[in-house]
Short mmCIF file of C-alpha atoms in Angstrom, two decimals:
data_model
loop_
_atom_site.label_atom_id
_atom_site.label_comp_id
_atom_site.label_asym_id
_atom_site.label_seq_id
_atom_site.Cartn_x
_atom_site.Cartn_y
_atom_site.Cartn_z
CA UNK J 53 -2.98 -7.31 -20.32
CA UNK J 54 -6.50 -7.74 -18.98
CA UNK J 55 -6.97 -8.22 -15.26
CA UNK J 56 -10.01 -10.48 -15.75
CA UNK J 57 -8.38 -13.79 -14.81
CA UNK J 58 -6.52 -12.36 -11.81
CA UNK J 59 -9.22 -14.02 -9.75
CA UNK J 60 -10.25 -17.20 -7.98
CA UNK J 61 -12.31 -19.81 -9.76
CA UNK J 62 -15.14 -19.65 -7.25
CA UNK J 63 -15.92 -16.07 -8.24
CA UNK J 64 -16.98 -17.34 -11.66
CA UNK J 65 -18.73 -20.49 -10.43
CA UNK J 66 -20.80 -18.31 -8.08
CA UNK J 67 -21.77 -16.16 -11.05
CA UNK J 68 -22.68 -19.24 -13.04
CA UNK J 69 -24.92 -20.55 -10.25
CA UNK J 70 -26.44 -17.10 -9.57
CA UNK J 71 -27.38 -16.71 -13.24
CA UNK J 72 -29.06 -20.11 -13.15
CA UNK J 73 -31.02 -19.12 -10.01
CA UNK J 74 -31.92 -15.69 -11.40
CA UNK J 75 -30.18 -13.82 -8.56
CA UNK J 76 -27.11 -12.50 -10.37
CA UNK J 77 -28.49 -8.97 -10.88
CA UNK J 78 -29.76 -8.52 -7.31
CA UNK J 79 -28.26 -5.28 -6.03
CA UNK J 80 -25.76 -5.84 -3.23
CA UNK J 81 -23.26 -3.97 -1.09
CA UNK J 82 -19.84 -5.48 -0.44
CA UNK J 83 -17.42 -4.03 2.07
CA UNK J 84 -13.65 -4.31 2.59
CA UNK J 85 -12.40 -4.16 6.16
CA UNK J 86 -9.84 -5.62 8.56
CA UNK J 87 -11.06 -7.61 11.54
CA UNK J 88 -7.90 -6.62 13.38
CA UNK J 89 -4.54 -4.92 12.88
CA UNK J 90 -1.29 -6.91 12.91
CA UNK J 91 -0.35 -7.72 16.50
CA UNK J 92 0.67 -4.61 18.39
CA UNK J 93 0.09 -2.13 15.56
CA UNK J 94 -1.94 0.96 16.34
CA UNK J 95 -3.18 2.00 12.89
CA UNK J 96 -3.07 1.02 9.24
CA UNK J 97 -2.69 3.01 6.02
CA UNK J 98 -4.97 2.52 3.03
CA UNK J 99 -2.94 2.04 -0.14
CA UNK J 100 -3.48 0.52 -3.58
CA UNK J 101 -6.73 2.31 -4.41
CA UNK J 102 -5.36 4.15 -7.43
CA UNK J 103 -3.89 0.94 -8.84
CA UNK J 104 -7.10 -0.94 -8.15
CA UNK J 105 -9.33 1.59 -9.89
CA UNK J 106 -7.26 1.27 -13.06
CA UNK J 107 -7.51 -2.52 -12.92
CA UNK J 108 -11.29 -2.37 -12.45
CA UNK J 109 -11.64 0.11 -15.31
CA UNK J 110 -9.81 -2.34 -17.58
CA UNK J 111 -11.48 -5.51 -16.23
CA UNK J 112 -12.63 -7.26 -19.43
CA UNK J 113 -13.08 -10.83 -20.62
CA UNK J 114 -11.67 -10.93 -24.14
CA UNK J 115 -11.71 -13.77 -26.65
CA UNK J 116 -8.60 -15.52 -25.23
CA UNK J 117 -9.98 -15.50 -21.68
CA UNK J 118 -13.43 -16.67 -22.77
CA UNK J 119 -11.94 -19.42 -24.91
CA UNK J 120 -9.87 -20.69 -22.00
CA UNK J 121 -12.89 -20.66 -19.68
CA UNK J 122 -14.93 -22.52 -22.32
CA UNK J 123 -12.24 -25.07 -23.08
CA UNK J 124 -11.72 -25.82 -19.41
CA UNK J 125 -15.46 -25.94 -18.67
CA UNK J 126 -15.18 -23.41 -15.85
CA UNK J 127 -18.70 -22.01 -16.45
CA UNK J 128 -21.65 -22.64 -18.71
CA UNK J 129 -22.72 -20.86 -21.87
CA UNK J 130 -25.01 -18.34 -20.15
CA UNK J 131 -22.23 -17.26 -17.82
CA UNK J 132 -19.79 -17.01 -20.72
CA UNK J 133 -22.20 -14.71 -22.56
CA UNK J 134 -22.58 -12.58 -19.44
CA UNK J 135 -18.81 -12.36 -18.94
CA UNK J 136 -18.29 -11.38 -22.57
CA UNK J 137 -20.30 -8.20 -21.97
CA UNK J 138 -18.87 -7.50 -18.51
CA UNK J 139 -18.36 -3.87 -17.57
CA UNK J 140 -18.59 -2.78 -13.96
CA UNK J 141 -21.58 -0.42 -13.88
CA UNK J 142 -22.02 0.07 -10.14
CA UNK J 143 -20.51 2.45 -7.63
CA UNK J 144 -17.44 2.29 -5.41
CA UNK J 145 -16.63 4.54 -2.50
CA UNK J 146 -14.07 4.25 0.24
CA UNK J 147 -11.47 5.80 2.47
CA UNK J 148 -9.24 8.13 0.49
CA UNK J 149 -5.93 6.50 -0.42
CA UNK J 150 -3.41 7.39 2.27
CA UNK J 151 -6.13 7.47 4.95
CA UNK J 152 -5.64 5.88 8.36
CA UNK J 153 -7.84 2.86 9.11
CA UNK J 154 -8.65 0.71 12.15
CA UNK J 155 -10.35 -2.64 12.80
CA UNK J 156 -13.81 -2.56 11.27
CA UNK J 157 -13.19 0.49 9.08
CA UNK J 158 -15.23 0.03 5.85
CA UNK J 159 -12.30 1.17 3.74
CA UNK J 160 -13.90 0.20 0.41
CA UNK J 161 -17.60 -0.16 -0.40
CA UNK J 162 -18.68 -1.77 -3.68
CA UNK J 163 -22.33 -1.53 -4.73
CA UNK J 164 -23.78 -3.21 -7.78
CA UNK J 165 -25.41 -6.37 -9.04
CA UNK J 166 -24.23 -9.48 -7.19
CA UNK J 167 -22.34 -10.91 -10.14
CA UNK J 168 -20.61 -7.73 -11.25
CA UNK J 169 -19.48 -7.01 -7.68
CA UNK J 170 -18.53 -10.48 -6.49
CA UNK J 171 -16.24 -11.07 -9.47
CA UNK J 172 -14.00 -8.25 -8.21
CA UNK J 173 -13.35 -9.79 -4.78
CA UNK J 174 -9.98 -11.40 -5.44
CA UNK J 175 -8.66 -8.48 -7.44
CA UNK J 176 -9.71 -5.98 -4.76
CA UNK J 177 -8.16 -7.97 -1.93
CA UNK J 178 -4.93 -8.85 -3.72
CA UNK J 179 -4.23 -5.17 -4.39
CA UNK J 180 -5.39 -3.62 -1.12
CA UNK J 181 -4.00 -6.33 1.15
CA UNK J 182 -0.47 -6.03 -0.19
CA UNK J 183 -0.27 -2.30 -0.80
CA UNK J 184 -1.84 -1.45 2.57
CA UNK J 185 0.55 -3.82 4.34
CA UNK J 186 3.54 -2.12 2.75
CA UNK J 187 2.22 1.39 3.37
CA UNK J 188 1.37 0.60 7.01
CA UNK J 189 4.89 -0.68 7.68
CA UNK J 190 6.47 2.16 5.72
CA UNK J 191 4.51 4.77 7.67
CA UNK J 192 5.95 3.40 10.92
CA UNK J 193 9.43 3.68 9.44
CA UNK J 194 8.76 7.28 8.41
CA UNK J 195 7.71 8.10 11.97
CA UNK J 196 10.80 6.35 13.38
CA UNK J 197 13.07 8.37 11.07
CA UNK J 198 11.86 11.68 12.57
CA UNK J 199 12.04 13.65 9.36
CA UNK J 200 15.16 12.07 7.87
CA UNK J 201 14.65 10.87 4.27
CA UNK J 202 14.00 7.23 3.41
CA UNK J 203 14.40 5.46 0.09
CA UNK J 204 12.68 2.21 -0.91
CA UNK J 205 15.09 -0.29 -2.43
CA UNK J 206 13.46 -3.70 -2.05
CA UNK J 207 12.81 -4.71 -5.67
CA UNK J 208 15.11 -7.72 -5.41
CA UNK J 209 13.11 -9.02 -2.46
CA UNK J 210 9.70 -9.09 -4.15
CA UNK J 211 8.17 -10.37 -7.40
CA UNK J 212 8.64 -8.03 -10.32
CA UNK J 213 5.14 -6.50 -10.28
CA UNK J 214 4.88 -6.46 -6.50
CA UNK J 215 8.12 -4.47 -6.43
CA UNK J 216 6.48 -1.67 -8.41
CA UNK J 217 3.41 -1.71 -6.17
CA UNK J 218 5.61 -1.66 -3.05
CA UNK J 219 7.57 1.34 -4.28
CA UNK J 220 4.33 3.22 -4.89
CA UNK J 221 2.88 2.27 -1.49
CA UNK J 222 6.06 3.27 0.34
CA UNK J 223 6.05 6.63 -1.45
CA UNK J 224 2.45 7.22 -0.38
CA UNK J 225 3.51 6.41 3.20
CA UNK J 226 6.21 9.10 3.15
CA UNK J 227 9.32 7.54 1.59
CA UNK J 228 11.04 10.04 -0.65
CA UNK J 229 12.35 7.86 -3.46
CA UNK J 230 12.67 4.35 -4.88
CA UNK J 231 15.32 2.40 -6.72
CA UNK J 232 12.63 0.94 -9.03
CA UNK J 233 12.53 2.61 -12.43
CA UNK J 234 9.10 1.28 -13.42
CA UNK J 235 7.60 2.88 -10.33
CA UNK J 236 9.16 6.13 -11.50
CA UNK J 237 7.78 5.80 -15.01
CA UNK J 238 4.29 4.60 -14.10
CA UNK J 239 3.56 6.40 -10.85
CA UNK J 240 5.90 9.38 -10.81
CA UNK J 241 7.87 8.18 -7.78
CA UNK J 242 11.31 9.88 -7.67
CA UNK J 243 14.10 7.39 -8.39
CA UNK J 244 17.59 7.11 -6.94
CA UNK J 245 20.63 4.84 -7.11
CA UNK J 246 24.36 4.93 -7.74
CA UNK J 247 26.48 1.77 -7.44
CA UNK J 248 26.68 -1.61 -5.73
CA UNK J 249 29.65 -3.51 -4.37
CA UNK J 250 30.03 -5.19 -7.77
CA UNK J 251 31.09 -1.86 -9.28
CA UNK J 252 33.91 -1.55 -6.77
CA UNK J 253 34.97 -5.16 -7.32
CA UNK J 254 34.96 -4.63 -11.10
CA UNK J 255 37.88 -2.24 -10.82
CA UNK J 256 41.42 -3.16 -9.87
CA UNK J 257 41.41 -0.70 -6.97
CA UNK J 258 38.78 0.90 -4.78
CA UNK J 259 40.22 4.29 -5.63
CA UNK J 260 39.80 3.53 -9.31
CA UNK J 261 36.16 2.59 -8.76
CA UNK J 262 35.48 5.80 -6.89
CA UNK J 263 37.20 7.86 -9.56
CA UNK J 264 35.12 6.23 -12.30
CA UNK J 265 31.88 6.89 -10.43
CA UNK J 266 32.76 10.51 -9.69
CA UNK J 267 33.75 11.03 -13.32
CA UNK J 268 30.35 9.75 -14.43
CA UNK J 269 28.08 11.20 -11.74
CA UNK J 270 30.01 14.12 -10.27
CA UNK J 271 31.33 14.81 -6.80
CA UNK J 272 27.80 15.03 -5.42
CA UNK J 273 27.34 11.27 -5.83
CA UNK J 274 27.11 8.72 -3.02
CA UNK J 275 30.09 6.39 -2.65
CA UNK J 276 29.70 2.94 -1.09
CA UNK J 277 32.43 2.63 1.51
CA UNK J 278 32.11 -0.83 3.08
CA UNK J 279 33.30 -3.18 0.33
CA UNK J 280 36.62 -3.68 2.11
CA UNK J 281 37.62 -1.52 5.08
CA UNK J 282 35.44 1.48 5.90
CA UNK J 283 38.05 3.87 7.35
CA UNK J 284 40.35 3.45 4.35
CA UNK J 285 37.43 3.78 1.94
CA UNK J 286 36.21 7.02 3.51
CA UNK J 287 39.67 8.53 3.17
CA UNK J 288 39.84 7.45 -0.47
CA UNK J 289 36.34 8.79 -1.13
CA UNK J 290 37.27 12.27 0.09
CA UNK J 291 40.61 12.12 -1.72
CA UNK J 292 38.87 11.34 -5.03
CA UNK J 293 35.75 13.50 -4.77
CA UNK J 294 37.05 16.23 -2.51
CA UNK J 295 35.22 17.75 0.41
CA UNK J 296 32.21 18.35 -1.84
CA UNK J 297 31.46 14.61 -1.83
CA UNK J 298 27.69 14.23 -1.62
CA UNK J 299 27.42 11.19 0.64
CA UNK J 300 28.86 7.89 1.71
CA UNK J 301 26.78 4.75 2.09
CA UNK J 302 27.30 2.10 4.76
CA UNK J 303 25.69 -1.30 4.18
CA UNK J 304 27.12 -3.45 6.98
CA UNK J 305 28.56 -3.54 10.46
CA UNK J 306 27.47 -2.23 13.84
CA UNK J 307 25.74 0.84 12.52
CA UNK J 308 25.58 3.13 15.59
CA UNK J 309 29.31 2.93 16.27
CA UNK J 310 30.25 2.75 12.58
CA UNK J 311 28.22 5.84 11.69
CA UNK J 312 29.68 7.84 14.59
CA UNK J 313 33.21 6.94 13.53
CA UNK J 314 32.58 7.83 9.90
CA UNK J 315 31.03 11.17 10.85
CA UNK J 316 34.06 12.03 12.93
CA UNK J 317 36.41 11.00 10.13
CA UNK J 318 34.56 13.00 7.49
CA UNK J 319 34.55 16.09 9.68
CA UNK J 320 38.28 15.70 10.37
CA UNK J 321 38.90 15.50 6.62
CA UNK J 322 36.97 18.71 6.05
CA UNK J 323 33.98 16.96 4.44
CA UNK J 324 31.57 18.42 6.97
CA UNK J 325 28.70 18.60 4.49
CA UNK J 326 29.09 15.04 3.23
CA UNK J 327 26.05 13.04 4.31
CA UNK J 328 25.84 9.48 5.60
CA UNK J 329 23.21 7.04 4.39
CA UNK J 330 22.75 3.53 5.81
CA UNK J 331 21.12 0.53 4.12
CA UNK J 332 21.83 -2.55 6.23
CA UNK J 333 18.66 -4.72 6.68
CA UNK J 334 16.76 -1.87 8.26
CA UNK J 335 13.26 -1.96 9.71
CA UNK J 336 11.37 0.52 11.89
CA UNK J 337 13.09 -0.72 15.05
CA UNK J 338 16.59 -0.44 13.58
CA UNK J 339 15.77 3.04 12.30
CA UNK J 340 14.51 4.08 15.73
CA UNK J 341 17.68 2.68 17.33
CA UNK J 342 19.69 5.04 15.13
CA UNK J 343 17.74 8.05 16.35
CA UNK J 344 20.75 9.56 18.12
CA UNK J 345 23.28 8.56 15.46
CA UNK J 346 24.47 11.08 12.84
CA UNK J 347 22.63 9.33 10.01
CA UNK J 348 21.27 11.61 7.31
CA UNK J 349 19.10 9.15 5.36
CA UNK J 350 18.03 5.51 5.21
CA UNK J 351 17.57 2.94 2.47
CA UNK J 352 15.12 0.14 3.26
CA UNK J 353 14.69 -3.06 1.28
CA UNK J 354 13.35 -6.39 2.49
CA UNK J 355 11.45 -5.07 5.48
CA UNK J 356 9.34 -2.55 3.61
CA UNK J 357 8.35 -4.80 0.68
CA UNK J 358 7.33 -7.57 3.12
CA UNK J 359 5.28 -5.29 5.35
CA UNK J 360 7.89 -5.62 8.11
CA UNK J 361 6.75 -9.13 8.96
CA UNK J 362 3.12 -8.68 7.92
CA UNK J 363 2.99 -9.01 4.09
CA UNK J 364 -0.82 -8.94 3.98
CA UNK J 365 -3.09 -6.52 5.81
CA UNK J 366 -5.70 -9.15 6.67
CA UNK J 367 -8.48 -7.42 4.74
CA UNK J 368 -11.68 -9.27 3.79
CA UNK J 369 -14.46 -8.58 1.25
CA UNK J 370 -17.90 -9.33 2.62
CA UNK J 371 -21.51 -8.96 1.51
CA UNK J 372 -23.23 -6.70 4.06
CA UNK J 373 -26.52 -5.69 2.42
CA UNK J 374 -28.86 -6.64 -0.43
CA UNK J 375 -32.06 -5.34 -1.95
CA UNK J 376 -35.13 -7.14 -0.67
CA UNK J 377 -38.22 -7.94 -2.71
CA UNK J 378 -39.85 -4.63 -1.73
CA UNK J 379 -36.88 -2.63 -3.02
CA UNK J 380 -35.52 -1.75 0.41
CA UNK J 381 -32.19 -2.71 1.86
CA UNK J 382 -31.81 -5.85 3.93
CA UNK J 383 -28.81 -6.27 6.21
CA UNK J 384 -26.86 -9.55 5.93
CA UNK J 385 -24.03 -10.80 8.14
CA UNK J 386 -21.99 -13.89 8.93
CA UNK J 387 -22.39 -15.46 12.36
CA UNK J 388 -19.34 -17.72 12.11
CA UNK J 389 -17.28 -18.16 15.27
CA UNK J 390 -14.45 -15.58 15.33
CA UNK J 391 -15.49 -14.42 11.85
CA UNK J 392 -18.82 -12.72 12.48
CA UNK J 393 -19.46 -9.56 10.46
CA UNK J 394 -21.51 -6.42 11.04
CA UNK J 395 -24.23 -6.24 8.42
CA UNK J 396 -25.77 -3.15 6.88
CA UNK J 397 -24.80 -0.15 4.78
CA UNK J 398 -22.38 2.00 6.73
CA UNK J 399 -21.28 5.62 6.97
CA UNK J 400 -18.01 6.07 8.89
CA UNK J 401 -16.87 9.34 10.49
CA UNK J 402 -13.89 10.38 12.59
CA UNK J 403 -14.25 12.80 15.52
CA UNK J 404 -11.51 15.37 16.10
CA UNK J 405 -10.85 17.49 19.16
CA UNK J 406 -8.34 20.28 18.64
CA UNK J 407 -7.29 18.63 15.38
CA UNK J 408 -6.57 15.29 17.08
CA UNK J 409 -8.59 12.17 16.26
CA UNK J 410 -10.48 10.81 19.26
CA UNK J 411 -12.93 8.24 17.90
CA UNK J 412 -14.16 6.57 14.74
CA UNK J 413 -17.92 6.11 14.60
CA UNK J 414 -19.56 3.86 12.03
CA UNK J 415 -23.24 4.57 11.46
CA UNK J 416 -25.14 1.48 10.32
CA UNK J 417 -28.23 2.00 8.21
CA UNK J 418 -28.97 5.69 7.71
CA UNK J 419 -26.22 8.32 7.53
CA UNK J 420 -25.63 10.51 10.59
CA UNK J 421 -27.56 13.70 11.14
CA UNK J 422 -25.99 16.82 9.62
CA UNK J 423 -25.40 18.15 13.11
CA UNK J 424 -22.77 15.47 13.82
CA UNK J 425 -19.40 17.22 14.10
CA UNK J 426 -17.01 14.69 12.60
CA UNK J 427 -14.98 14.19 9.44
CA UNK J 428 -16.75 11.95 6.89
CA UNK J 429 -14.45 9.21 5.64
CA UNK J 430 -16.06 7.83 2.48
CA UNK J 431 -15.38 9.50 -0.86
CA UNK J 432 -16.75 8.39 -4.27
CA UNK J 433 -14.33 6.61 -6.60
CA UNK J 434 -16.67 5.10 -9.20
CA UNK J 435 -20.15 6.38 -10.09
CA UNK J 436 -22.32 4.52 -12.59
CA UNK J 437 -19.29 2.53 -13.67
CA UNK J 438 -17.23 5.68 -14.41
CA UNK J 439 -13.93 5.98 -12.52
CA UNK J 440 -12.97 9.37 -11.10
CA UNK J 441 -9.70 10.00 -12.94
CA UNK J 442 -8.36 12.31 -10.23
CA UNK J 443 -7.38 9.27 -8.16
CA UNK J 444 -5.31 7.68 -10.94
CA UNK J 445 -1.75 7.90 -12.19
CA UNK J 446 1.10 9.97 -10.83
CA UNK J 447 -1.20 12.81 -9.75
CA UNK J 448 -3.42 10.44 -7.78
CA UNK J 449 -0.36 8.88 -6.16
CA UNK J 450 0.95 12.29 -5.09
CA UNK J 451 -2.47 13.23 -3.70
CA UNK J 452 -2.53 10.00 -1.68
CA UNK J 453 0.91 10.81 -0.28
CA UNK J 454 -0.25 14.26 0.75
CA UNK J 455 -3.37 12.87 2.39
CA UNK J 456 -1.38 10.30 4.37
CA UNK J 457 0.63 13.08 5.94
CA UNK J 458 -2.56 14.89 6.97
CA UNK J 459 -4.26 11.75 8.30
CA UNK J 460 -1.28 10.64 10.39
CA UNK J 461 -0.86 14.17 11.76
CA UNK J 462 -4.38 13.84 13.19
CA UNK J 463 -3.45 10.79 15.27
CA UNK J 464 -2.70 11.09 18.99
CA UNK J 465 1.03 10.99 19.68
CA UNK J 466 0.88 7.52 21.25
CA UNK J 467 -0.19 6.11 17.86
CA UNK J 468 3.34 6.67 16.57
CA UNK J 469 5.03 4.55 19.22
CA UNK J 470 6.59 1.30 18.06
CA UNK J 471 5.79 -0.53 21.28
CA UNK J 472 2.81 -2.85 21.19
CA UNK J 473 -0.55 -1.32 21.97
CA UNK J 474 -4.22 -1.12 21.14
CA UNK J 475 -5.57 0.76 18.08
CA UNK J 476 -4.86 4.46 18.43
CA UNK J 477 -8.52 5.42 18.69
CA UNK J 478 -11.64 3.38 19.50
CA UNK J 479 -14.27 2.43 16.94
CA UNK J 480 -17.96 2.30 17.78
CA UNK J 481 -21.08 1.36 15.83
CA UNK J 482 -24.31 3.35 15.91
CA UNK J 483 -27.42 1.77 14.41
CA UNK J 484 -29.75 4.31 12.84
#
């Protein structure tokens, strides 16, 4: 399915008017950035880039889309003819997927004719706003887990396509697996899952349900032990699967005390290697509260697919520069109250001292001198309309996951705290 109509009407009416005024091919630079982070957060994670690049590559107005636009008189005949031939031919650069970002970070830069760039606004923001919100929340959960595995299992708390995107974003942020099979097929995210309470209730006895699951999946499976009474269920689980039982899952109750009791019971039964996973409405704060509990892994649903209370990253897509009549670049910016923007083409860098990030500097106008000792943050994604395939698919997703680990490791330790605070490092602008 084409992504062409995944957009707002005013993108096309602007194109229509720009064609009429003769300004539609004027070369422009658009920039994606966040004015601020969600209250109290100290960093964000860029996610969605690989998905977005595929959508831009396939952004076409076919006969059905053009017919609908014509029948509904959205744009005039000249605009329809222009849309019929649409192919993005400009360039796109940005922060590598998985990169850390802060307020003002130009995380995506789109350069091209006004019309071909402005028509992508809604698509760009719908992908990056959601995926980055999920990845930013998921990264906090990964930090709170202190190395213990997390699985994403929120498909039933999001729309069907958003669920796939969320699973991918959470994987990039450090989650180890997802319950969503489409995310596994499309993006190479490892999948997991065993049984729900319905499977236990299907059988006449809990012991019978456990026996059926072990017969199908082996003793290394994970048995859900809170359908009725946890202590009895744990005893039955070990009786059926033996001391080689892979894990038990707890989905309710007062988790710190419940987990401690289950660990003691398993050890007393000789199932000392049986792991405990918990899945009860967890978020980063609940995970942190279980830091001292003998939990081996976590399953997170609603909180991760909703960005842990912030389902959109607050990103905007703004025109920051345009070619003037002499062929040079002219800076443009909004002056609106509380929504002013910083105009001009930008080159962002991040300074490191001893491998730790200390400052993000955004050079406005010319790029910094080669003597500047800082990590450049923009990488090319699209050149002359051609997408760099290395950022796509399962391989691109895995690379984004690897980069997230590197980028977060550069942050000062206070960035990983869950308490409210300012952005982890300051951002400054230098006009060249």
